[in-house]
mmCIF file of C-alpha atoms in Angstrom:
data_model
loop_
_atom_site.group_PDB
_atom_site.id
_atom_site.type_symbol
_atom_site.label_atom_id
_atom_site.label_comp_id
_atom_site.label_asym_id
_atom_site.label_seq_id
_atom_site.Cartn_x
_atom_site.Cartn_y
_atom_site.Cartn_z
ATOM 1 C CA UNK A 1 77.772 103.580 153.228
ATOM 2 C CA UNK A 2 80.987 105.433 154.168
ATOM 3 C CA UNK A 3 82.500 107.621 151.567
ATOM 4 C CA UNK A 4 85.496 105.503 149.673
ATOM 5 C CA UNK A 5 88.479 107.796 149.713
ATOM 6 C CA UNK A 6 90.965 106.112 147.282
ATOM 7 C CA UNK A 7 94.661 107.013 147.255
ATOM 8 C CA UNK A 8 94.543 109.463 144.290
ATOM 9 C CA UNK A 9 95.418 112.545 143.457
ATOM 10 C CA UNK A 10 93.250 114.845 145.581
ATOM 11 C CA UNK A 11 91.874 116.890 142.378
ATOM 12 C CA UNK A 12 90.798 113.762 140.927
ATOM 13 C CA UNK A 13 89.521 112.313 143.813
ATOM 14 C CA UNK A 14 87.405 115.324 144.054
ATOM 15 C CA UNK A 15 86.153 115.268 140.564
ATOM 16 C CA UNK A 16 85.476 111.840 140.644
ATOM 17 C CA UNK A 17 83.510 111.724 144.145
ATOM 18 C CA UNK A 18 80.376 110.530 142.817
ATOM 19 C CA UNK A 19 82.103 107.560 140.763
ATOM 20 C CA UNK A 20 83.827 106.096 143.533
ATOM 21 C CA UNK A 21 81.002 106.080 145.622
ATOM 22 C CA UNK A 22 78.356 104.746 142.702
ATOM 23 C CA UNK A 23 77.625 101.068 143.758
ATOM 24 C CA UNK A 24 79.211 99.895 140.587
ATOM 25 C CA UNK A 25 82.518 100.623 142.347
ATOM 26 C CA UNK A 26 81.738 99.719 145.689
ATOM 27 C CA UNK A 27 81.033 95.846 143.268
ATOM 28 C CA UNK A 28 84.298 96.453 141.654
ATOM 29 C CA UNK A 29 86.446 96.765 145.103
ATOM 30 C CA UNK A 30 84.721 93.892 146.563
ATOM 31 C CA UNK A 31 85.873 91.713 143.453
ATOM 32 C CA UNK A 32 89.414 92.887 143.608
ATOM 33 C CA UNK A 33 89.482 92.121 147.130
ATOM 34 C CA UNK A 34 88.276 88.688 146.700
ATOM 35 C CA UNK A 35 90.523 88.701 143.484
ATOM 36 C CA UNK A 36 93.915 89.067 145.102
ATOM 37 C CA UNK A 37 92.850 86.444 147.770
ATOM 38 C CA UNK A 38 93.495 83.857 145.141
ATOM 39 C CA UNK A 39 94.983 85.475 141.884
ATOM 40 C CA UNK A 40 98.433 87.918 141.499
ATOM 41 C CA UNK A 41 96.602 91.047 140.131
ATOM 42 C CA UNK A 42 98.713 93.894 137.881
ATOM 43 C CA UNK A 43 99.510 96.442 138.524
ATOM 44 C CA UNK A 44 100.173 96.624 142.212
ATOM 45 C CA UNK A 45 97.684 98.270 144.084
ATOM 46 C CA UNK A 46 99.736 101.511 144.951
ATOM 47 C CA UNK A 47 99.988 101.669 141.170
ATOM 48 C CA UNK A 48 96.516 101.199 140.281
ATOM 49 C CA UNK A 49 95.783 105.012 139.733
ATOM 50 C CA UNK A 50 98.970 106.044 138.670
ATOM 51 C CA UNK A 51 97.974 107.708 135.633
ATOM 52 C CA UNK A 52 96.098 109.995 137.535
ATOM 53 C CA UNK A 53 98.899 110.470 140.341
ATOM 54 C CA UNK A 54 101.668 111.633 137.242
ATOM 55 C CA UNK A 55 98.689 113.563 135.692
ATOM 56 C CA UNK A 56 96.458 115.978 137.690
ATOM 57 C CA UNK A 57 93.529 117.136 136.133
ATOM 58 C CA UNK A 58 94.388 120.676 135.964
ATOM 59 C CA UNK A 59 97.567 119.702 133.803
ATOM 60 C CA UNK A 60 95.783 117.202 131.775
ATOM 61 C CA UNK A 61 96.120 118.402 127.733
ATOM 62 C CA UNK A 62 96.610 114.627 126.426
ATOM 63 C CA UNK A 63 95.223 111.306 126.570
ATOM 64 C CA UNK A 64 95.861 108.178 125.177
ATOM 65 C CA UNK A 65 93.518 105.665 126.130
ATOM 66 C CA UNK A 66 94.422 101.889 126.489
ATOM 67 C CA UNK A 67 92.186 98.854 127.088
ATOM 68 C CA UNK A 68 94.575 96.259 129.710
ATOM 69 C CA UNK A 69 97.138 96.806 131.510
ATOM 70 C CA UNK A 70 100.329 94.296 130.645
ATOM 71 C CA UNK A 71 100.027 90.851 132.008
ATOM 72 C CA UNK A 72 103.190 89.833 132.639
ATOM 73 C CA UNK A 73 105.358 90.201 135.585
ATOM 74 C CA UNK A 74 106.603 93.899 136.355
ATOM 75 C CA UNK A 75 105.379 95.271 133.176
ATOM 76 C CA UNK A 76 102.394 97.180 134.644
ATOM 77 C CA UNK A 77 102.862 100.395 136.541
ATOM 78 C CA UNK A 78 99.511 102.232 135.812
ATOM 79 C CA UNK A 79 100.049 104.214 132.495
ATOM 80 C CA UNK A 80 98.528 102.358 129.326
ATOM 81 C CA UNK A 81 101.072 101.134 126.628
ATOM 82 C CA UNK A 82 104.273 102.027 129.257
ATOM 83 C CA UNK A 83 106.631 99.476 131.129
ATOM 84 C CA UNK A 84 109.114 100.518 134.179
ATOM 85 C CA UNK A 85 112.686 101.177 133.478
ATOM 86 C CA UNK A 86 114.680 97.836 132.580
ATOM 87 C CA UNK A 87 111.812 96.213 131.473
ATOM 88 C CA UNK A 88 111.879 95.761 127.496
ATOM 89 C CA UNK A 89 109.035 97.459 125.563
ATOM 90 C CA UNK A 90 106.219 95.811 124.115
ATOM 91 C CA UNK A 91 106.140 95.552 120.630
ATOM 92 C CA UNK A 92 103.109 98.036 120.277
ATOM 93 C CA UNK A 93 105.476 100.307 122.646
ATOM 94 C CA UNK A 94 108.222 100.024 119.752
ATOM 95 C CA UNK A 95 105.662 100.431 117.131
ATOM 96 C CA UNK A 96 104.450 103.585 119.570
ATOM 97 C CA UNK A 97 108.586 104.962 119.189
ATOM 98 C CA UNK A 98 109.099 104.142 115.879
ATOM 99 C CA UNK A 99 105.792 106.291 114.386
ATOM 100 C CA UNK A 100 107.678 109.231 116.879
ATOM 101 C CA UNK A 101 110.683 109.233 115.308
ATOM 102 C CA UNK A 102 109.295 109.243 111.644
ATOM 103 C CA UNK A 103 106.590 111.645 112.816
ATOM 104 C CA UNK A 104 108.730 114.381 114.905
ATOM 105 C CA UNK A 105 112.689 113.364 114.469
ATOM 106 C CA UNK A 106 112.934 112.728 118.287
ATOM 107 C CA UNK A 107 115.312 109.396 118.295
ATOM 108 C CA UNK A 108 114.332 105.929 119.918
ATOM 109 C CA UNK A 109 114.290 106.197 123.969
ATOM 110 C CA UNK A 110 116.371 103.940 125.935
ATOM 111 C CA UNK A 111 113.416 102.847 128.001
ATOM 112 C CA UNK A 112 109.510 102.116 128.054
ATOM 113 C CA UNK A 113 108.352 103.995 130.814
ATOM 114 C CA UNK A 114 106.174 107.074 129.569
ATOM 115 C CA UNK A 115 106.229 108.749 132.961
ATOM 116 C CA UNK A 116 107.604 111.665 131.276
ATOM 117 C CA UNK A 117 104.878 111.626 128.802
ATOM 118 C CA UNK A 118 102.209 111.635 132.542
ATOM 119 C CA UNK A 119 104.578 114.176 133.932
ATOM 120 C CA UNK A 120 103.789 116.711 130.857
ATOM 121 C CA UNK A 121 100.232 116.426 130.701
ATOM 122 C CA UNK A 122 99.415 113.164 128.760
ATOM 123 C CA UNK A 123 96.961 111.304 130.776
ATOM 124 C CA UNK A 124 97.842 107.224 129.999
ATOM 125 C CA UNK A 125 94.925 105.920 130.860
ATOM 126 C CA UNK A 126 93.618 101.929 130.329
ATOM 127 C CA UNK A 127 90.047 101.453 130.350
ATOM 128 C CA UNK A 128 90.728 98.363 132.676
ATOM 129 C CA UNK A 129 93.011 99.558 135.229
ATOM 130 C CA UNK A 130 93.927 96.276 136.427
ATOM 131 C CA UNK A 131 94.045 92.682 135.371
ATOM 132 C CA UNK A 132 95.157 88.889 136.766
ATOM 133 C CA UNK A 133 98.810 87.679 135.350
ATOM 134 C CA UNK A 134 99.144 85.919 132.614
ATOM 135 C CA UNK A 135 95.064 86.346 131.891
ATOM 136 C CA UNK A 136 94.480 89.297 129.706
ATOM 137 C CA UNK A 137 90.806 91.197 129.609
ATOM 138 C CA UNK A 138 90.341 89.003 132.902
ATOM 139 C CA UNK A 139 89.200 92.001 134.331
ATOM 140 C CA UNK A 140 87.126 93.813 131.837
ATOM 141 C CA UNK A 141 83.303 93.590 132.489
ATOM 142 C CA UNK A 142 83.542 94.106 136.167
ATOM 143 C CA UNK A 143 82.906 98.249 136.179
ATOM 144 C CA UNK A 144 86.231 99.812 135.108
ATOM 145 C CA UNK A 145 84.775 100.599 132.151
ATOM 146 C CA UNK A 146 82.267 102.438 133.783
ATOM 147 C CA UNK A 147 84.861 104.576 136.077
ATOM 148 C CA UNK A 148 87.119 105.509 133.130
ATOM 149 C CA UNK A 149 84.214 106.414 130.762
ATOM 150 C CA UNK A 150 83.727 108.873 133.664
ATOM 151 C CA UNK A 151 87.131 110.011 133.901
ATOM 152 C CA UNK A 152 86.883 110.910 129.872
ATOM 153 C CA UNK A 153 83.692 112.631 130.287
ATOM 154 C CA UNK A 154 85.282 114.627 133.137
ATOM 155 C CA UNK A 155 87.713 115.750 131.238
ATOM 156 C CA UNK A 156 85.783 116.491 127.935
ATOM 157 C CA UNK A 157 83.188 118.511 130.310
ATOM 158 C CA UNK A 158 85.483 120.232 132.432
ATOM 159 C CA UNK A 159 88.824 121.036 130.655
ATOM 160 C CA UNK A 160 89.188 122.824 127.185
ATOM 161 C CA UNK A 161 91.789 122.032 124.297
ATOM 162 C CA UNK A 162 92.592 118.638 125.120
ATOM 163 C CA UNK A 163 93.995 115.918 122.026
ATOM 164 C CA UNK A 164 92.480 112.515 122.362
ATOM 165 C CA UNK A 165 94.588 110.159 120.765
ATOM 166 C CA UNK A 166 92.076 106.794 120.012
ATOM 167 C CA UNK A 167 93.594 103.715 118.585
ATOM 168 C CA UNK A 168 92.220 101.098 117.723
ATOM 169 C CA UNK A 169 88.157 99.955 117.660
ATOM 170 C CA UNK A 170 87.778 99.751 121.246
ATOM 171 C CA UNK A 171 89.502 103.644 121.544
ATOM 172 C CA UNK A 172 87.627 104.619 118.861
ATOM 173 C CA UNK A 173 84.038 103.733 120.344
ATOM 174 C CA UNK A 174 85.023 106.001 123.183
ATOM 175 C CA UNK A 175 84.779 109.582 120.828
ATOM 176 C CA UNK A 176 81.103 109.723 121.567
ATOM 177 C CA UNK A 177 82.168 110.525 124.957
ATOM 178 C CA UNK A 178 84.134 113.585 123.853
ATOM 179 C CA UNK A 179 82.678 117.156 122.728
ATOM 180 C CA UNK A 180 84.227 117.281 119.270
ATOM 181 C CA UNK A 181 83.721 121.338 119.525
ATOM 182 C CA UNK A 182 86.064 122.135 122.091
ATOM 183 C CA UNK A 183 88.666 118.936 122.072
ATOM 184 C CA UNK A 184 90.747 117.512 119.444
ATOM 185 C CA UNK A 185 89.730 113.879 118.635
ATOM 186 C CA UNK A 186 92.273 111.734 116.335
ATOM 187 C CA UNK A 187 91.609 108.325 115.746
ATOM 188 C CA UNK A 188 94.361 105.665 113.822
ATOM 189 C CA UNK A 189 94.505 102.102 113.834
ATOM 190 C CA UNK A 190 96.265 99.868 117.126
ATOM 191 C CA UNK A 191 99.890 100.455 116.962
ATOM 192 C CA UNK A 192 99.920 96.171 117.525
ATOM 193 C CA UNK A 193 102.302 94.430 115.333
ATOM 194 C CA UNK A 194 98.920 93.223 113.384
ATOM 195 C CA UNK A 195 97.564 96.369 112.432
ATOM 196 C CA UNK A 196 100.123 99.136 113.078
ATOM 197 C CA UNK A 197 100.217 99.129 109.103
ATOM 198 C CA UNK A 198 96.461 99.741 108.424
ATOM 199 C CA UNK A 199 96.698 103.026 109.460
ATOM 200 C CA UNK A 200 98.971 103.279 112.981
ATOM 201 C CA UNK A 201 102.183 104.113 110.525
ATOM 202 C CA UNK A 202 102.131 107.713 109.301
ATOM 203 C CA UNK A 203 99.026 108.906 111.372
ATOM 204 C CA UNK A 204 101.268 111.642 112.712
ATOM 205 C CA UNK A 205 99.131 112.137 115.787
ATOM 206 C CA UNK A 206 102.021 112.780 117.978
ATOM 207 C CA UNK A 207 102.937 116.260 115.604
ATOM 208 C CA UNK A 208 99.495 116.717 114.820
ATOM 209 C CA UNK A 209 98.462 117.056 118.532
ATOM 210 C CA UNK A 210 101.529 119.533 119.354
ATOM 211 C CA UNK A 211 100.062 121.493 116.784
ATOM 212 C CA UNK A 212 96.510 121.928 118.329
ATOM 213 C CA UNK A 213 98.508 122.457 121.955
ATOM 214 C CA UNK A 214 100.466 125.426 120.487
ATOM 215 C CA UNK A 215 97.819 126.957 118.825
ATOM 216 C CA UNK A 216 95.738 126.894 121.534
ATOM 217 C CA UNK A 217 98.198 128.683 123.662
ATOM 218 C CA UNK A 218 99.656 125.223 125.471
ATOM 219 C CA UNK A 219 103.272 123.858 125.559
ATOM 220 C CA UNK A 220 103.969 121.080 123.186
ATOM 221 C CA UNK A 221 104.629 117.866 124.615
ATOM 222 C CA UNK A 222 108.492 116.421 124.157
ATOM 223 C CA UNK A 223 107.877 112.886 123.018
#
């Protein structure tokens, strides 16, 4: 079989060789080929890896992990939780703003899209990187779980001093992936409208992880 060479960033293509060439993903193109024949799929495919595009490995010190990308039309672009310019945020995105500003000071943005979170080192990253409109978790079972359970235990083997942000269950069950010795690991309830008070409100990840950056030597991150 011929080696699949995505259109990713070249470090993480590199790092992730042997995932994109495991048969699970060699299954998982084949379905979104056959997918898009018949179904609108989010987010476009030039967005599908754009987490990992904004976010090189090298300059990876955050990640906030997702599960599905946004269903609806021009809300996905690739980076869990964020919508493009013009689009109006989610309310887990507002909930996401509104812990900020109590947490830090810095005021509500005038737009969802987190690229400058990517652009400073947070990796966004869904567990599902893509999904059919209007159908959400349409797409989980079919090995993107597999790929981005890699891409976290890339990361937790390869890079030091990193502050994995885990809300919700499904985030949560993913800190058995990460070496608690070297890597900061905070975990808070979904930032959803139905649980953002059971734990999401006054977590104070978003100070809490600048602290770990700093005192590790790293530049805080300007939420």
């Amino acid at each position: 079989m011929p080696e699949i060479k995505p259109k990713i960033e070249e470090s993480w293509r590199l790092a992730l060789n042997d995932a994109f060439n495991a048969p699970y993903f060699s299954d998982l193109k084949k379905f979104l080929i056959e997918e898009k024949r018949h179904n609108t799929v989010f987010p476009p495919g030039h967005l599908i890896f754009n987490a990992f595009n904004q976010t090189p490995l090298s300059e990876v010190k955050v990640v906030i992990l997702g599960q599905d990308p946004y269903h609806g039309p021009r809300q996905a672009h690739g980076l869990c939780f964020s919508v493009p310019e013009g689009i109006n945020p989610p309310p887990s995105l507002i909930n996401i703003f509104k812990e900020i500003k109590e947490d830090t000071g810095n005021p509500m943005p005038a737009n969802g899209d987190l690229t400058r979170w990517a652009q400073q080192g947070v990796l966004l990253l869904n567990a599902t990187l893509t999904v059919r409109a209007r159908t959400p978790a349409s797409h989980q079972g079919k090995g993107w779980e597999q790929f981005t359970d890699s891409v976290i235990n890339t990361i937790s083997q390869t890079k030091d001093h990193v502050a994995f942000l885990l809300w919700g269950r499904y985030a949560k069950n993913k800190a058995e992936l990460i070496d608690s010795s070297k890597h900061l690991i905070l975990q808070a309830a979904h930032p959803s409208p139905y649980s953002a008070d059971k734990g999401f409100f006054g977590c104070r990840h978003f100070s809490k992880a600048n602290e770990w950056l700093v005192d590790k030597g790293l530049d805080k991150i300007n939420w």
